[in-house]
CSV table of C-alpha atoms in Angstrom, one decimal:
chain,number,residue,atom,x,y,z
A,461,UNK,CA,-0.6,25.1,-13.5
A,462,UNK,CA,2.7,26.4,-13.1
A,463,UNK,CA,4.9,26.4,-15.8
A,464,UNK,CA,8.5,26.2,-15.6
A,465,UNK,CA,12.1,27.3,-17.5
A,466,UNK,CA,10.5,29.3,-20.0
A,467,UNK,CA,13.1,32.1,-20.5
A,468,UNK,CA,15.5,29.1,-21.3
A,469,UNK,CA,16.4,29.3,-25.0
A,470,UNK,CA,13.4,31.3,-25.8
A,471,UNK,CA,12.1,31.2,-29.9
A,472,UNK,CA,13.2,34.1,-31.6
A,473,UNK,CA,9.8,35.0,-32.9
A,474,UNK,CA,6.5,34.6,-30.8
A,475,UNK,CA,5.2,30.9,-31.9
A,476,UNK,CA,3.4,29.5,-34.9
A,477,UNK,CA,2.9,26.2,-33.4
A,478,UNK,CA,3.0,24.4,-29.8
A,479,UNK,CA,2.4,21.1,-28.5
A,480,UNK,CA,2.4,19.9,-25.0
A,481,UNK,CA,2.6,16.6,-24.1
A,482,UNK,CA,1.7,15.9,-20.3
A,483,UNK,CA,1.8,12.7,-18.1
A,484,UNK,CA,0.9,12.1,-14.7
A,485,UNK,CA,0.6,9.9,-11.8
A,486,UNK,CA,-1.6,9.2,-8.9
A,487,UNK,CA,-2.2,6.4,-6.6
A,488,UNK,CA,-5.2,5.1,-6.3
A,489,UNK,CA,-5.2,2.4,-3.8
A,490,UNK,CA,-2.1,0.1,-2.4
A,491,UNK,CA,-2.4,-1.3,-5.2
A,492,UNK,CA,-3.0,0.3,-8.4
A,493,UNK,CA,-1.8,4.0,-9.9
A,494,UNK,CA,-3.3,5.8,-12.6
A,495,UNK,CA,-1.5,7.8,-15.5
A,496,UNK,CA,-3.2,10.2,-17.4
A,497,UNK,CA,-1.7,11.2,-20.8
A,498,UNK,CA,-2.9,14.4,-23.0
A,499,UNK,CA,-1.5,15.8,-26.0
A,500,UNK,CA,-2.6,19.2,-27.5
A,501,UNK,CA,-1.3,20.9,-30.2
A,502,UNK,CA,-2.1,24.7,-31.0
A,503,UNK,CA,-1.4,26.7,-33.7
A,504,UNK,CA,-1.6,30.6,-34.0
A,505,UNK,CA,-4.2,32.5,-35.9
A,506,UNK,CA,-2.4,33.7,-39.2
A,507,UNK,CA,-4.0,37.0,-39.1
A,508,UNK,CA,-4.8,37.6,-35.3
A,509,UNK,CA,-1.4,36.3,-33.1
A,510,UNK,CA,-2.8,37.3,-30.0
A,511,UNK,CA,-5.8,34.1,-31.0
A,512,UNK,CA,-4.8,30.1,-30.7
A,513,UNK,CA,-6.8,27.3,-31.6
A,514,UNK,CA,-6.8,23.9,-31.0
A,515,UNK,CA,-5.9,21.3,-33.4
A,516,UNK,CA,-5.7,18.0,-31.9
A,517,UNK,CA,-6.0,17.5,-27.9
A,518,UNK,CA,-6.2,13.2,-26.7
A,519,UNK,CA,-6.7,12.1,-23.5
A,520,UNK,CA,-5.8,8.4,-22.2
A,521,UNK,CA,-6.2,7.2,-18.8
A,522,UNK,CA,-4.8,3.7,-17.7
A,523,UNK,CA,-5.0,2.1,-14.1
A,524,UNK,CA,-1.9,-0.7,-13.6
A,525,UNK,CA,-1.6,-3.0,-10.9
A,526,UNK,CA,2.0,-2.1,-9.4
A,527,UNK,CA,2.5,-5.2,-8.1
A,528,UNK,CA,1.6,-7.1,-11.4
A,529,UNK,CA,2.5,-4.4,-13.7
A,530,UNK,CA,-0.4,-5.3,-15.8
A,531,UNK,CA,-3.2,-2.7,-17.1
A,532,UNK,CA,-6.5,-3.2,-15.5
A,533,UNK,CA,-8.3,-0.4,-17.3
A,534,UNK,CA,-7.8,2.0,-20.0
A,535,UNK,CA,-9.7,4.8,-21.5
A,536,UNK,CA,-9.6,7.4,-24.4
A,537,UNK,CA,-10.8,11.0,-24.5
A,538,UNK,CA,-10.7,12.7,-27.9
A,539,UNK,CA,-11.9,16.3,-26.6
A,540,UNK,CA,-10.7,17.9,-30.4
A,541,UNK,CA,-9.7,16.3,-33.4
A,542,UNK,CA,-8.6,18.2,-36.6
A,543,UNK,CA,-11.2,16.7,-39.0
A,544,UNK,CA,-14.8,16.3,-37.0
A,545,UNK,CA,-16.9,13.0,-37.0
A,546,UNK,CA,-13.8,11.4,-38.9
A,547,UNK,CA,-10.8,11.2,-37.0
A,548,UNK,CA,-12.7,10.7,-33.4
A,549,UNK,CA,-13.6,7.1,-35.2
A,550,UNK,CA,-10.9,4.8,-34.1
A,551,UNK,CA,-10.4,1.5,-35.6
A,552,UNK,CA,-9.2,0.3,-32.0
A,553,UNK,CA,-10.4,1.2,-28.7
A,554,UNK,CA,-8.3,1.6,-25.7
A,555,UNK,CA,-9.9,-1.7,-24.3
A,556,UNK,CA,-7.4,-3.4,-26.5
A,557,UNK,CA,-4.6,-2.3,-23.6
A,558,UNK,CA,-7.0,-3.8,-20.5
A,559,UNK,CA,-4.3,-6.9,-20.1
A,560,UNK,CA,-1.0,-5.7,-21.4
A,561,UNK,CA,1.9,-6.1,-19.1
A,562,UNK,CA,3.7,-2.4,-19.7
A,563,UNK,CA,7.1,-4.3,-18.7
A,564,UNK,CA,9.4,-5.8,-21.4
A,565,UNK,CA,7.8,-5.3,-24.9
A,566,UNK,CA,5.2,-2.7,-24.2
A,567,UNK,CA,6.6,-0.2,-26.7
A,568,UNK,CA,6.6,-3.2,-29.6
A,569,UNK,CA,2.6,-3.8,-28.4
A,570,UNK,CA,1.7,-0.3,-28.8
A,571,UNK,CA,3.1,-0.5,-32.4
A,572,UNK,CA,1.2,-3.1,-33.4
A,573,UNK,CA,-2.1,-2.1,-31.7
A,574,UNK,CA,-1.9,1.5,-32.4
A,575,UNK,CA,0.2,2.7,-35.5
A,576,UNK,CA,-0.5,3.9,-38.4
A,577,UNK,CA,-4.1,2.8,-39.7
A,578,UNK,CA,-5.0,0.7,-36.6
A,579,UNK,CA,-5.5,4.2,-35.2
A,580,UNK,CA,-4.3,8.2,-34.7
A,581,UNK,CA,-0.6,8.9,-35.3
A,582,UNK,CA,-1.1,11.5,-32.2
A,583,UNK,CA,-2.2,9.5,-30.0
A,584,UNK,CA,0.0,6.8,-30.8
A,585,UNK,CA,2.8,9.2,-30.2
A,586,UNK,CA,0.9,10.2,-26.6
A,587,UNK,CA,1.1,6.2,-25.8
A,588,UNK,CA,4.8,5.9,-27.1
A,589,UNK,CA,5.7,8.8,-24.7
A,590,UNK,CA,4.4,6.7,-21.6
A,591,UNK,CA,6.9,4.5,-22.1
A,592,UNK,CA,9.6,5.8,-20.6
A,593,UNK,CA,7.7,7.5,-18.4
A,594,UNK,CA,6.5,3.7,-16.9
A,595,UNK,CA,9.5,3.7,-14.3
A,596,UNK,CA,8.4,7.0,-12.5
A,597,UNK,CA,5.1,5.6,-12.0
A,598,UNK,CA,6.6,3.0,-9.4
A,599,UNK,CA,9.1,5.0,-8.1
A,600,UNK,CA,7.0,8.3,-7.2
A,601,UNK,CA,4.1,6.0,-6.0
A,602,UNK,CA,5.2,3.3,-4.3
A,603,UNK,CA,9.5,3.0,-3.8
A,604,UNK,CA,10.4,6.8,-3.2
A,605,UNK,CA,7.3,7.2,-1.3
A,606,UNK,CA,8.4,4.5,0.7
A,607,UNK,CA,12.4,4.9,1.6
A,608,UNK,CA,10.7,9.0,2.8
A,609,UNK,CA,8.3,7.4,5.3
A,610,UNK,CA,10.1,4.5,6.6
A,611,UNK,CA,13.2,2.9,5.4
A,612,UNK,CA,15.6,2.8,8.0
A,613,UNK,CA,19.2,4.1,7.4
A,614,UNK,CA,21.1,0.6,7.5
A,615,UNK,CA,18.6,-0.5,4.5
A,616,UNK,CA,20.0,2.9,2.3
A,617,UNK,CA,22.6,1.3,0.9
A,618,UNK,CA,21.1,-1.9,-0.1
A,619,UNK,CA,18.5,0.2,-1.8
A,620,UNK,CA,20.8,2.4,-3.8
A,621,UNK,CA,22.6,-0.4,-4.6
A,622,UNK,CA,19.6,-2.0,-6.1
A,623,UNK,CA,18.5,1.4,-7.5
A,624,UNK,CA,22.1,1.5,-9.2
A,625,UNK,CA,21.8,-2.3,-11.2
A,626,UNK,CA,18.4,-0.7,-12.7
A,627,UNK,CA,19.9,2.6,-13.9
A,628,UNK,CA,23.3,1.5,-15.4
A,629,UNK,CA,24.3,2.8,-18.5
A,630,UNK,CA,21.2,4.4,-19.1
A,631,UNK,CA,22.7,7.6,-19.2
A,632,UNK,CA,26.2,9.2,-19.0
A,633,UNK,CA,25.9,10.5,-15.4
A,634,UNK,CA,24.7,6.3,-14.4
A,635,UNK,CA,27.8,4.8,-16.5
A,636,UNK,CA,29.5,2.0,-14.8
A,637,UNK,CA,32.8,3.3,-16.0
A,638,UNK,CA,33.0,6.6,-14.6
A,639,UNK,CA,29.7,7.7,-14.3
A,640,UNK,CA,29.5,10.5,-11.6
A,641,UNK,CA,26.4,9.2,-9.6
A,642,UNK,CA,28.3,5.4,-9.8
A,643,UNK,CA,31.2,7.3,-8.4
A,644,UNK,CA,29.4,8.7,-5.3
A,645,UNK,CA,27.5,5.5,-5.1
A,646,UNK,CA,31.1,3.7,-4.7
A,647,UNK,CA,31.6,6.5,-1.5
A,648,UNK,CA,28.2,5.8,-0.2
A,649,UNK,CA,27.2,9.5,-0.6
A,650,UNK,CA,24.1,8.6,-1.7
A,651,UNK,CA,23.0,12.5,-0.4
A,652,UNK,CA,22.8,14.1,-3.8
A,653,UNK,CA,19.9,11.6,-5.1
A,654,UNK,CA,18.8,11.3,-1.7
A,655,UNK,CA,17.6,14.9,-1.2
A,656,UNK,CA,16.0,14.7,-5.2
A,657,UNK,CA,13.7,11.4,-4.6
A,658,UNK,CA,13.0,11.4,-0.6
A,659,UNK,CA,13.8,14.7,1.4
A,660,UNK,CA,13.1,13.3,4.4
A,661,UNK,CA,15.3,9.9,4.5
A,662,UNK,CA,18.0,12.6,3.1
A,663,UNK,CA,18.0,14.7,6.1
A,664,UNK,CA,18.0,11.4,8.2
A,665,UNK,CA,20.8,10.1,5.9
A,666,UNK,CA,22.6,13.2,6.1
A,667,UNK,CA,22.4,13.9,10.3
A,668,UNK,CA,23.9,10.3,11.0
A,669,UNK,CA,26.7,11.4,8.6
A,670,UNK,CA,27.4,14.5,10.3
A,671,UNK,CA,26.9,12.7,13.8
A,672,UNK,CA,29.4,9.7,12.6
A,673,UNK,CA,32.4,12.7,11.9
A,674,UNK,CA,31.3,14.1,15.8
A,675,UNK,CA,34.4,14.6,18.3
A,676,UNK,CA,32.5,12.7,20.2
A,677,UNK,CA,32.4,9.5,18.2
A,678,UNK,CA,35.9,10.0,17.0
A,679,UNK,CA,37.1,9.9,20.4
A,680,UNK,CA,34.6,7.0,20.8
A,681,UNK,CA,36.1,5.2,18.4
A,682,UNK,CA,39.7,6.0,19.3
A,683,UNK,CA,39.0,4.3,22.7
């Protein structure tokens, strides 16, 4: 798997310790996407650095209905755990999460099912780490998806529009004040975000721009 931006403020000293988080999304039907979560954390050999064991790797895999936003099936995989036939014993199974809306209060029902002795502080930190995650798993599958294939260009701005009301003040660059994506969004150049989430409605988006600034509809509008 390719791994990116590693030269980017690079340790000092090779490292001692690593953990990867990873989460990603597939769907599965027009109805229902699948996110699988894994966690692994490695440490180095204290003698031998060119060796790396495994300390702790989970797996979850939940299914939600994107329509519902509701969990329709949820599994764990505890490939490596740092104490054998003791910490693969859960006191809860992922069954508990077959149910749970992952809307509003998802993060507060993940406390209470999974932290501290109700289960595995790493893979209660895998689950807490889907969290935020939860909005990319509409978007890539079904709304990004969607404005690429087939949303017409008169729709765009509704759509970004809509996209905007989700996203405000949730970061400096979406801040209603003078946030610079709210800025362009006032301009309709909706091209920067465009080309990131659906390249294809971009280069749509971006040839009726060009063709609106034509001599030829200039002087078409001039008449």
């Amino acid at each position: 798997m390719a791994r990116y931006f590693e030269d980017i403020l690079p340790l000092k000293n090779p490292s001692a310790s690593k953990r990867n988080i990873q989460i990603e999304t597939c769907l599965i039907d027009d109805v229902h996407a699948q996110i699988r979560g894994q966690i692994t954390d490695t440490r180095r050999d204290f003698e031998d650095p060119e060796k790396e064991h495994v300390v702790h790797c989970m797996v979850l895999s939940l299914v939600v209905d994107i329509n519902q936003r509701v969990i329709t099936d949820a599994q764990f995989a505890l490939p490596k755990m740092a104490v054998k036939n003791l910490c693969e014993h859960l006191p809860r199974d992922a069954s508990d999460l077959i149910g749970v809306a992952v809307g509003s209060g998802f993060s507060v029902k993940i406390k209470e099912l999974y932290e501290g002795v109700g289960s595995c502080f790493h893979l209660y930190t895998l689950l807490q780490s889907i969290v935020p995650y939860l909005p990319q798993v509409y978007s890539w599958n079904k709304s990004f998806r969607s404005f690429d294939e087939e949303l017409p260009l008169k729709a765009v701005p509704v759509a970004m529009n809509t996209m905007e009301r989700y996203a405000r003040n949730t970061c400096h660059a979406w801040s209603a004040k003078d946030g610079g994506i709210n800025q362009d969004f006032k301009k309709q150049n909706y091209g920067p975000i465009l080309k990131s989430i659906a390249p294809r409605l971009s280069a749509r988006w971006y040839a009726q721009q060009a063709g609106a600034e034509s001599p030829d509809n200039i002087i078409a509008k001039d008449e």
